[in-house]
Amino acid sequence: MKALLINCTLKRAPQFTNTGALAERAAAQLQELGFETEIIRLNDYNVLTGNSSNEGEGDEWPQILEKVKACNIFIIATPIWMGHLASTSQKVIERLDAIFRDENLIDETTGQYMPYNKVAGCLITGNEDGAHSCAAQVLWSLQEVGFTIPPNVNAYWVGMAGGEKDYVEAGGERYLYTNKSLRYMTQNLAFMAKLLVENPFTTNLNEAAKEAEVESDKEEE
């Protein structure tokens, strides 16, 4: 079983990234739980702006999408900038929006989206505040495209108001709340991922849509 973590730092390799440091801790814990893990840095790829599966010449998002298809656990790791998700994280979410329109990412028989029977979580680092808001945006978006969100699958570290020290420099790797929430996250993700392999969703979205049409007013043309 596989876990894919996308580090959405704004920094480019080989620069050190605090978000990457937290992602590495998560990956190590998932390895202990029996998962093959891979961390990719979004900025190592030329991911074009858009909301399709392939935005044309030079777009390297299709390479990442293949990794998403192959994983059981998907984690977005994002820094906070100006109180919001990093633009790179939003780009991942926007590219996943293609799931609603790309027939290759929808099961023909059941209508289930590609992320059905995969689980997802998020990691967040930054200074001051914004972690709860960022987690809400990421996790809502991921469940919207079909990922299963188990309980307690966000872990974060934020520094003091006005502080200049980031996760590693400030000793965040020894911070109890962050470490506790990270353990909750990795163990719940692992549990649910294994459960879904053995007990996948049987929901037929095509049939459910037809039932909804019968009980609903016709949309105006």
PDB file of C-alpha atoms in Angstrom:
ATOM      1  CA  MET A   1       0.000   0.000   0.000  1.00  0.00           C
ATOM      2  CA  LYS A   2       1.185   3.487  -0.836  1.00  0.00           C
ATOM      3  CA  ALA A   3       1.102   6.937   0.721  1.00  0.00           C
ATOM      4  CA  LEU A   4       1.753  10.057  -1.350  1.00  0.00           C
ATOM      5  CA  LEU A   5       2.627  13.359   0.321  1.00  0.00           C
ATOM      6  CA  ILE A   6       2.799  16.570  -1.704  1.00  0.00           C
ATOM      7  CA  ASN A   7       4.998  19.250  -0.156  1.00  0.00           C
ATOM      8  CA  CYS A   8       3.510  22.536  -1.343  1.00  0.00           C
ATOM      9  CA  THR A   9       6.315  24.750  -0.096  1.00  0.00           C
ATOM     10  CA  LEU A  10       6.986  27.852  -2.172  1.00  0.00           C
ATOM     11  CA  LYS A  11      10.699  27.101  -1.971  1.00  0.00           C
ATOM     12  CA  ARG A  12      12.498  25.294  -4.739  1.00  0.00           C
ATOM     13  CA  ALA A  13      14.879  22.372  -4.322  1.00  0.00           C
ATOM     14  CA  PRO A  14      17.367  22.024  -2.799  1.00  0.00           C
ATOM     15  CA  GLN A  15      16.300  24.691  -0.279  1.00  0.00           C
ATOM     16  CA  PHE A  16      15.337  23.407   3.167  1.00  0.00           C
ATOM     17  CA  THR A  17      11.614  23.498   3.901  1.00  0.00           C
ATOM     18  CA  ASN A  18       9.918  23.285   7.293  1.00  0.00           C
ATOM     19  CA  THR A  19       6.797  21.911   5.656  1.00  0.00           C
ATOM     20  CA  GLY A  20       8.958  19.162   4.206  1.00  0.00           C
ATOM     21  CA  ALA A  21      10.409  18.392   7.633  1.00  0.00           C
ATOM     22  CA  LEU A  22       6.920  17.781   9.029  1.00  0.00           C
ATOM     23  CA  ALA A  23       6.018  15.710   5.957  1.00  0.00           C
ATOM     24  CA  GLU A  24       9.104  13.551   6.503  1.00  0.00           C
ATOM     25  CA  ARG A  25       8.002  12.801  10.061  1.00  0.00           C
ATOM     26  CA  ALA A  26       4.580  11.754   8.781  1.00  0.00           C
ATOM     27  CA  ALA A  27       6.154   9.589   6.085  1.00  0.00           C
ATOM     28  CA  ALA A  28       8.405   7.862   8.630  1.00  0.00           C
ATOM     29  CA  GLN A  29       5.403   7.010  10.800  1.00  0.00           C
ATOM     30  CA  LEU A  30       3.458   5.658   7.824  1.00  0.00           C
ATOM     31  CA  GLN A  31       6.438   3.503   6.890  1.00  0.00           C
ATOM     32  CA  GLU A  32       6.363   2.060  10.405  1.00  0.00           C
ATOM     33  CA  LEU A  33       2.708   1.216   9.758  1.00  0.00           C
ATOM     34  CA  GLY A  34       3.578  -0.719   6.624  1.00  0.00           C
ATOM     35  CA  PHE A  35       3.119   1.844   3.856  1.00  0.00           C
ATOM     36  CA  GLU A  36       5.437   2.618   0.982  1.00  0.00           C
ATOM     37  CA  THR A  37       5.784   6.398   1.033  1.00  0.00           C
ATOM     38  CA  GLU A  38       6.778   9.085  -1.433  1.00  0.00           C
ATOM     39  CA  ILE A  39       7.148  12.817  -0.841  1.00  0.00           C
ATOM     40  CA  ILE A  40       7.170  15.083  -3.865  1.00  0.00           C
ATOM     41  CA  ARG A  41       7.767  18.819  -3.920  1.00  0.00           C
ATOM     42  CA  LEU A  42       5.233  20.466  -6.215  1.00  0.00           C
ATOM     43  CA  ASN A  43       7.740  23.110  -7.270  1.00  0.00           C
ATOM     44  CA  ASP A  44       9.965  20.371  -8.687  1.00  0.00           C
ATOM     45  CA  TYR A  45       7.353  19.991 -11.432  1.00  0.00           C
ATOM     46  CA  ASN A  46       6.065  22.388 -14.044  1.00  0.00           C
ATOM     47  CA  VAL A  47       2.402  22.340 -13.045  1.00  0.00           C
ATOM     48  CA  LEU A  48       0.412  24.730 -15.171  1.00  0.00           C
ATOM     49  CA  THR A  49      -2.525  26.739 -13.881  1.00  0.00           C
ATOM     50  CA  GLY A  50      -5.889  25.233 -14.786  1.00  0.00           C
ATOM     51  CA  ASN A  51      -8.582  22.764 -13.778  1.00  0.00           C
ATOM     52  CA  SER A  52      -8.174  19.949 -16.291  1.00  0.00           C
ATOM     53  CA  SER A  53      -6.175  16.723 -16.088  1.00  0.00           C
ATOM     54  CA  ASN A  54      -3.756  17.969 -18.720  1.00  0.00           C
ATOM     55  CA  GLU A  55      -3.231  21.615 -19.626  1.00  0.00           C
ATOM     56  CA  GLY A  56      -1.160  20.833 -22.696  1.00  0.00           C
ATOM     57  CA  GLU A  57       2.445  21.237 -23.741  1.00  0.00           C
ATOM     58  CA  GLY A  58       4.904  21.352 -20.871  1.00  0.00           C
ATOM     59  CA  ASP A  59       2.353  20.498 -18.171  1.00  0.00           C
ATOM     60  CA  GLU A  60       3.751  17.949 -15.726  1.00  0.00           C
ATOM     61  CA  TRP A  61       0.611  17.583 -13.614  1.00  0.00           C
ATOM     62  CA  PRO A  62      -0.265  14.304 -15.426  1.00  0.00           C
ATOM     63  CA  GLN A  63       2.848  12.737 -13.843  1.00  0.00           C
ATOM     64  CA  ILE A  64       1.598  13.694 -10.389  1.00  0.00           C
ATOM     65  CA  LEU A  65      -1.933  12.566 -11.180  1.00  0.00           C
ATOM     66  CA  GLU A  66      -0.640   9.069 -11.940  1.00  0.00           C
ATOM     67  CA  LYS A  67       0.911   8.989  -8.470  1.00  0.00           C
ATOM     68  CA  VAL A  68      -2.409  10.069  -6.933  1.00  0.00           C
ATOM     69  CA  LYS A  69      -4.174   7.258  -8.783  1.00  0.00           C
ATOM     70  CA  ALA A  70      -1.701   4.721  -7.389  1.00  0.00           C
ATOM     71  CA  CYS A  71      -1.814   5.776  -3.726  1.00  0.00           C
ATOM     72  CA  ASN A  72      -4.065   4.704  -0.866  1.00  0.00           C
ATOM     73  CA  ILE A  73      -3.213   7.686   1.356  1.00  0.00           C
ATOM     74  CA  PHE A  74      -2.942  11.229   0.005  1.00  0.00           C
ATOM     75  CA  ILE A  75      -1.597  14.107   2.106  1.00  0.00           C
ATOM     76  CA  ILE A  76      -1.298  17.759   1.181  1.00  0.00           C
ATOM     77  CA  ALA A  77       1.409  19.508   3.221  1.00  0.00           C
ATOM     78  CA  THR A  78       1.128  23.277   3.004  1.00  0.00           C
ATOM     79  CA  PRO A  79       2.713  26.333   4.543  1.00  0.00           C
ATOM     80  CA  ILE A  80       0.609  29.329   5.540  1.00  0.00           C
ATOM     81  CA  TRP A  81       1.230  32.628   3.774  1.00  0.00           C
ATOM     82  CA  MET A  82      -0.587  35.817   4.751  1.00  0.00           C
ATOM     83  CA  GLY A  83      -3.050  33.699   6.724  1.00  0.00           C
ATOM     84  CA  HIS A  84      -4.007  31.568   3.722  1.00  0.00           C
ATOM     85  CA  LEU A  85      -3.068  28.358   1.950  1.00  0.00           C
ATOM     86  CA  ALA A  86       0.046  28.569  -0.176  1.00  0.00           C
ATOM     87  CA  SER A  87      -0.819  29.184  -3.818  1.00  0.00           C
ATOM     88  CA  THR A  88       0.820  25.859  -4.649  1.00  0.00           C
ATOM     89  CA  SER A  89      -1.670  24.028  -2.419  1.00  0.00           C
ATOM     90  CA  GLN A  90      -4.570  25.791  -4.088  1.00  0.00           C
ATOM     91  CA  LYS A  91      -3.144  24.790  -7.450  1.00  0.00           C
ATOM     92  CA  VAL A  92      -3.264  21.103  -6.440  1.00  0.00           C
ATOM     93  CA  ILE A  93      -6.888  21.496  -5.378  1.00  0.00           C
ATOM     94  CA  GLU A  94      -7.789  23.282  -8.613  1.00  0.00           C
ATOM     95  CA  ARG A  95      -6.159  20.601 -10.748  1.00  0.00           C
ATOM     96  CA  LEU A  96      -8.057  17.880  -8.841  1.00  0.00           C
ATOM     97  CA  ASP A  97     -11.283  19.646  -9.826  1.00  0.00           C
ATOM     98  CA  ALA A  98     -10.899  17.914 -13.208  1.00  0.00           C
ATOM     99  CA  ILE A  99     -12.200  14.771 -11.520  1.00  0.00           C
ATOM    100  CA  PHE A 100     -15.764  16.016 -11.996  1.00  0.00           C
ATOM    101  CA  ARG A 101     -15.392  16.235 -15.791  1.00  0.00           C
ATOM    102  CA  ASP A 102     -12.737  13.752 -16.861  1.00  0.00           C
ATOM    103  CA  GLU A 103     -14.395  10.468 -17.840  1.00  0.00           C
ATOM    104  CA  ASN A 104     -11.080   8.679 -17.304  1.00  0.00           C
ATOM    105  CA  LEU A 105     -11.279   9.605 -13.607  1.00  0.00           C
ATOM    106  CA  ILE A 106     -14.852   8.357 -13.097  1.00  0.00           C
ATOM    107  CA  ASP A 107     -15.899   4.711 -12.851  1.00  0.00           C
ATOM    108  CA  GLU A 108     -18.277   4.048 -15.734  1.00  0.00           C
ATOM    109  CA  THR A 109     -20.456   1.563 -13.839  1.00  0.00           C
ATOM    110  CA  THR A 110     -20.786   3.232 -10.421  1.00  0.00           C
ATOM    111  CA  GLY A 111     -19.983   6.848 -11.249  1.00  0.00           C
ATOM    112  CA  GLN A 112     -17.513   6.905  -8.362  1.00  0.00           C
ATOM    113  CA  TYR A 113     -14.714   9.436  -8.675  1.00  0.00           C
ATOM    114  CA  MET A 114     -11.109   8.260  -8.794  1.00  0.00           C
ATOM    115  CA  PRO A 115     -10.360   9.182  -5.133  1.00  0.00           C
ATOM    116  CA  TYR A 116     -13.142   6.910  -3.826  1.00  0.00           C
ATOM    117  CA  ASN A 117     -11.621   4.329  -1.442  1.00  0.00           C
ATOM    118  CA  LYS A 118      -8.566   6.520  -0.869  1.00  0.00           C
ATOM    119  CA  VAL A 119      -8.059   8.494   2.344  1.00  0.00           C
ATOM    120  CA  ALA A 120      -6.635  11.973   2.767  1.00  0.00           C
ATOM    121  CA  GLY A 121      -5.234  14.325   5.365  1.00  0.00           C
ATOM    122  CA  CYS A 122      -3.204  17.523   5.619  1.00  0.00           C
ATOM    123  CA  LEU A 123      -0.135  18.991   7.294  1.00  0.00           C
ATOM    124  CA  ILE A 124       0.337  22.697   7.931  1.00  0.00           C
ATOM    125  CA  THR A 125       3.232  24.868   9.068  1.00  0.00           C
ATOM    126  CA  GLY A 126       3.585  28.603   9.521  1.00  0.00           C
ATOM    127  CA  ASN A 127       3.868  31.520  11.887  1.00  0.00           C
ATOM    128  CA  GLU A 128       1.012  32.978  13.937  1.00  0.00           C
ATOM    129  CA  ASP A 129      -2.443  31.712  12.963  1.00  0.00           C
ATOM    130  CA  GLY A 130      -4.372  30.234  10.063  1.00  0.00           C
ATOM    131  CA  ALA A 131      -3.912  26.491  10.604  1.00  0.00           C
ATOM    132  CA  HIS A 132      -7.558  25.735  11.329  1.00  0.00           C
ATOM    133  CA  SER A 133      -8.783  27.713   8.352  1.00  0.00           C
ATOM    134  CA  CYS A 134      -6.256  26.090   6.019  1.00  0.00           C
ATOM    135  CA  ALA A 135      -7.099  22.587   7.262  1.00  0.00           C
ATOM    136  CA  ALA A 136     -10.793  23.267   6.746  1.00  0.00           C
ATOM    137  CA  GLN A 137     -10.209  24.357   3.157  1.00  0.00           C
ATOM    138  CA  VAL A 138      -7.964  21.413   2.272  1.00  0.00           C
ATOM    139  CA  LEU A 139     -10.036  18.692   3.904  1.00  0.00           C
ATOM    140  CA  TRP A 140     -13.343  19.998   2.575  1.00  0.00           C
ATOM    141  CA  SER A 141     -11.925  20.161  -0.942  1.00  0.00           C
ATOM    142  CA  LEU A 142     -10.518  16.641  -0.771  1.00  0.00           C
ATOM    143  CA  GLN A 143     -13.760  15.084   0.435  1.00  0.00           C
ATOM    144  CA  GLU A 144     -15.625  16.947  -2.294  1.00  0.00           C
ATOM    145  CA  VAL A 145     -13.693  15.084  -4.997  1.00  0.00           C
ATOM    146  CA  GLY A 146     -14.190  11.722  -3.292  1.00  0.00           C
ATOM    147  CA  PHE A 147     -11.435  11.153  -0.736  1.00  0.00           C
ATOM    148  CA  THR A 148     -12.465   9.690   2.606  1.00  0.00           C
ATOM    149  CA  ILE A 149     -11.519  11.920   5.551  1.00  0.00           C
ATOM    150  CA  PRO A 150     -11.080   9.938   8.793  1.00  0.00           C
ATOM    151  CA  PRO A 151     -11.189  11.704  12.175  1.00  0.00           C
ATOM    152  CA  ASN A 152      -8.255  13.812  13.361  1.00  0.00           C
ATOM    153  CA  VAL A 153      -6.284  13.821  10.109  1.00  0.00           C
ATOM    154  CA  ASN A 154      -4.696  17.245  10.270  1.00  0.00           C
ATOM    155  CA  ALA A 155      -1.517  18.082  12.114  1.00  0.00           C
ATOM    156  CA  TYR A 156       0.090  21.487  12.302  1.00  0.00           C
ATOM    157  CA  TRP A 157       2.654  23.728  13.901  1.00  0.00           C
ATOM    158  CA  VAL A 158       2.439  27.521  14.028  1.00  0.00           C
ATOM    159  CA  GLY A 159       4.873  29.871  15.729  1.00  0.00           C
ATOM    160  CA  MET A 160       4.272  32.732  18.115  1.00  0.00           C
ATOM    161  CA  ALA A 161       2.652  35.950  16.934  1.00  0.00           C
ATOM    162  CA  GLY A 162       5.297  38.041  15.233  1.00  0.00           C
ATOM    163  CA  GLY A 163       7.846  35.250  15.659  1.00  0.00           C
ATOM    164  CA  GLU A 164      10.622  34.670  13.185  1.00  0.00           C
ATOM    165  CA  LYS A 165      11.466  31.055  14.036  1.00  0.00           C
ATOM    166  CA  ASP A 166       9.867  28.323  11.970  1.00  0.00           C
ATOM    167  CA  TYR A 167       8.986  24.691  12.772  1.00  0.00           C
ATOM    168  CA  VAL A 168      12.468  23.171  13.066  1.00  0.00           C
ATOM    169  CA  GLU A 169      14.363  26.207  14.395  1.00  0.00           C
ATOM    170  CA  ALA A 170      11.706  26.809  17.045  1.00  0.00           C
ATOM    171  CA  GLY A 171      11.821  23.194  18.239  1.00  0.00           C
ATOM    172  CA  GLY A 172       8.447  22.246  16.804  1.00  0.00           C
ATOM    173  CA  GLU A 173       9.667  18.679  16.412  1.00  0.00           C
ATOM    174  CA  ARG A 174       9.489  18.404  20.216  1.00  0.00           C
ATOM    175  CA  TYR A 175       6.123  20.118  20.602  1.00  0.00           C
ATOM    176  CA  LEU A 176       3.618  17.772  22.259  1.00  0.00           C
ATOM    177  CA  TYR A 177       0.420  18.926  20.569  1.00  0.00           C
ATOM    178  CA  THR A 178       1.911  18.708  17.089  1.00  0.00           C
ATOM    179  CA  ASN A 179       3.430  15.295  17.742  1.00  0.00           C
ATOM    180  CA  LYS A 180       0.221  13.988  19.269  1.00  0.00           C
ATOM    181  CA  SER A 181      -1.960  15.197  16.409  1.00  0.00           C
ATOM    182  CA  LEU A 182       0.538  13.776  13.915  1.00  0.00           C
ATOM    183  CA  ARG A 183       0.311  10.342  15.546  1.00  0.00           C
ATOM    184  CA  TYR A 184      -3.486  10.549  15.501  1.00  0.00           C
ATOM    185  CA  MET A 185      -3.362  11.458  11.831  1.00  0.00           C
ATOM    186  CA  THR A 186      -1.016   8.769  10.574  1.00  0.00           C
ATOM    187  CA  GLN A 187      -2.639   5.975  12.570  1.00  0.00           C
ATOM    188  CA  ASN A 188      -6.186   6.936  11.563  1.00  0.00           C
ATOM    189  CA  LEU A 189      -5.187   7.282   7.919  1.00  0.00           C
ATOM    190  CA  ALA A 190      -3.497   3.877   7.995  1.00  0.00           C
ATOM    191  CA  PHE A 191      -6.463   2.227   9.683  1.00  0.00           C
ATOM    192  CA  MET A 192      -9.025   3.639   7.267  1.00  0.00           C
ATOM    193  CA  ALA A 193      -6.898   2.974   4.184  1.00  0.00           C
ATOM    194  CA  LYS A 194      -6.601  -0.692   5.109  1.00  0.00           C
ATOM    195  CA  LEU A 195     -10.303  -0.875   5.928  1.00  0.00           C
ATOM    196  CA  LEU A 196     -11.303   0.538   2.541  1.00  0.00           C
ATOM    197  CA  VAL A 197      -9.117  -1.952   0.682  1.00  0.00           C
ATOM    198  CA  GLU A 198     -11.075  -4.747   2.338  1.00  0.00           C
ATOM    199  CA  ASN A 199     -14.442  -2.949   2.337  1.00  0.00           C
ATOM    200  CA  PRO A 200     -14.649  -0.513  -0.576  1.00  0.00           C
ATOM    201  CA  PHE A 201     -17.584   1.828  -1.057  1.00  0.00           C
ATOM    202  CA  THR A 202     -20.408   0.162  -2.955  1.00  0.00           C
ATOM    203  CA  THR A 203     -22.373   3.375  -3.515  1.00  0.00           C
ATOM    204  CA  ASN A 204     -23.602   3.634  -7.094  1.00  0.00           C
ATOM    205  CA  LEU A 205     -23.572   7.345  -7.823  1.00  0.00           C
ATOM    206  CA  ASN A 206     -25.155   6.844 -11.248  1.00  0.00           C
ATOM    207  CA  GLU A 207     -28.198   5.177  -9.722  1.00  0.00           C
ATOM    208  CA  ALA A 208     -28.373   7.733  -6.910  1.00  0.00           C
ATOM    209  CA  ALA A 209     -28.375  10.550  -9.475  1.00  0.00           C
ATOM    210  CA  LYS A 210     -31.269   8.956 -11.357  1.00  0.00           C
ATOM    211  CA  GLU A 211     -33.260   8.600  -8.123  1.00  0.00           C
ATOM    212  CA  ALA A 212     -32.608  12.271  -7.372  1.00  0.00           C
ATOM    213  CA  GLU A 213     -33.879  13.271 -10.809  1.00  0.00           C
ATOM    214  CA  VAL A 214     -37.183  11.509 -10.186  1.00  0.00           C
ATOM    215  CA  GLU A 215     -37.844  13.401  -6.956  1.00  0.00           C
ATOM    216  CA  SER A 216     -36.590  16.780  -8.148  1.00  0.00           C
ATOM    217  CA  ASP A 217     -37.921  19.612 -10.271  1.00  0.00           C
ATOM    218  CA  LYS A 218     -36.546  19.782 -13.755  1.00  0.00           C
ATOM    219  CA  GLU A 219     -33.762  22.313 -14.159  1.00  0.00           C
ATOM    220  CA  GLU A 220     -34.536  25.245 -16.374  1.00  0.00           C
ATOM    221  CA  GLU A 221     -32.976  24.994 -19.790  1.00  0.00           C
TER     222      GLU A 221
END
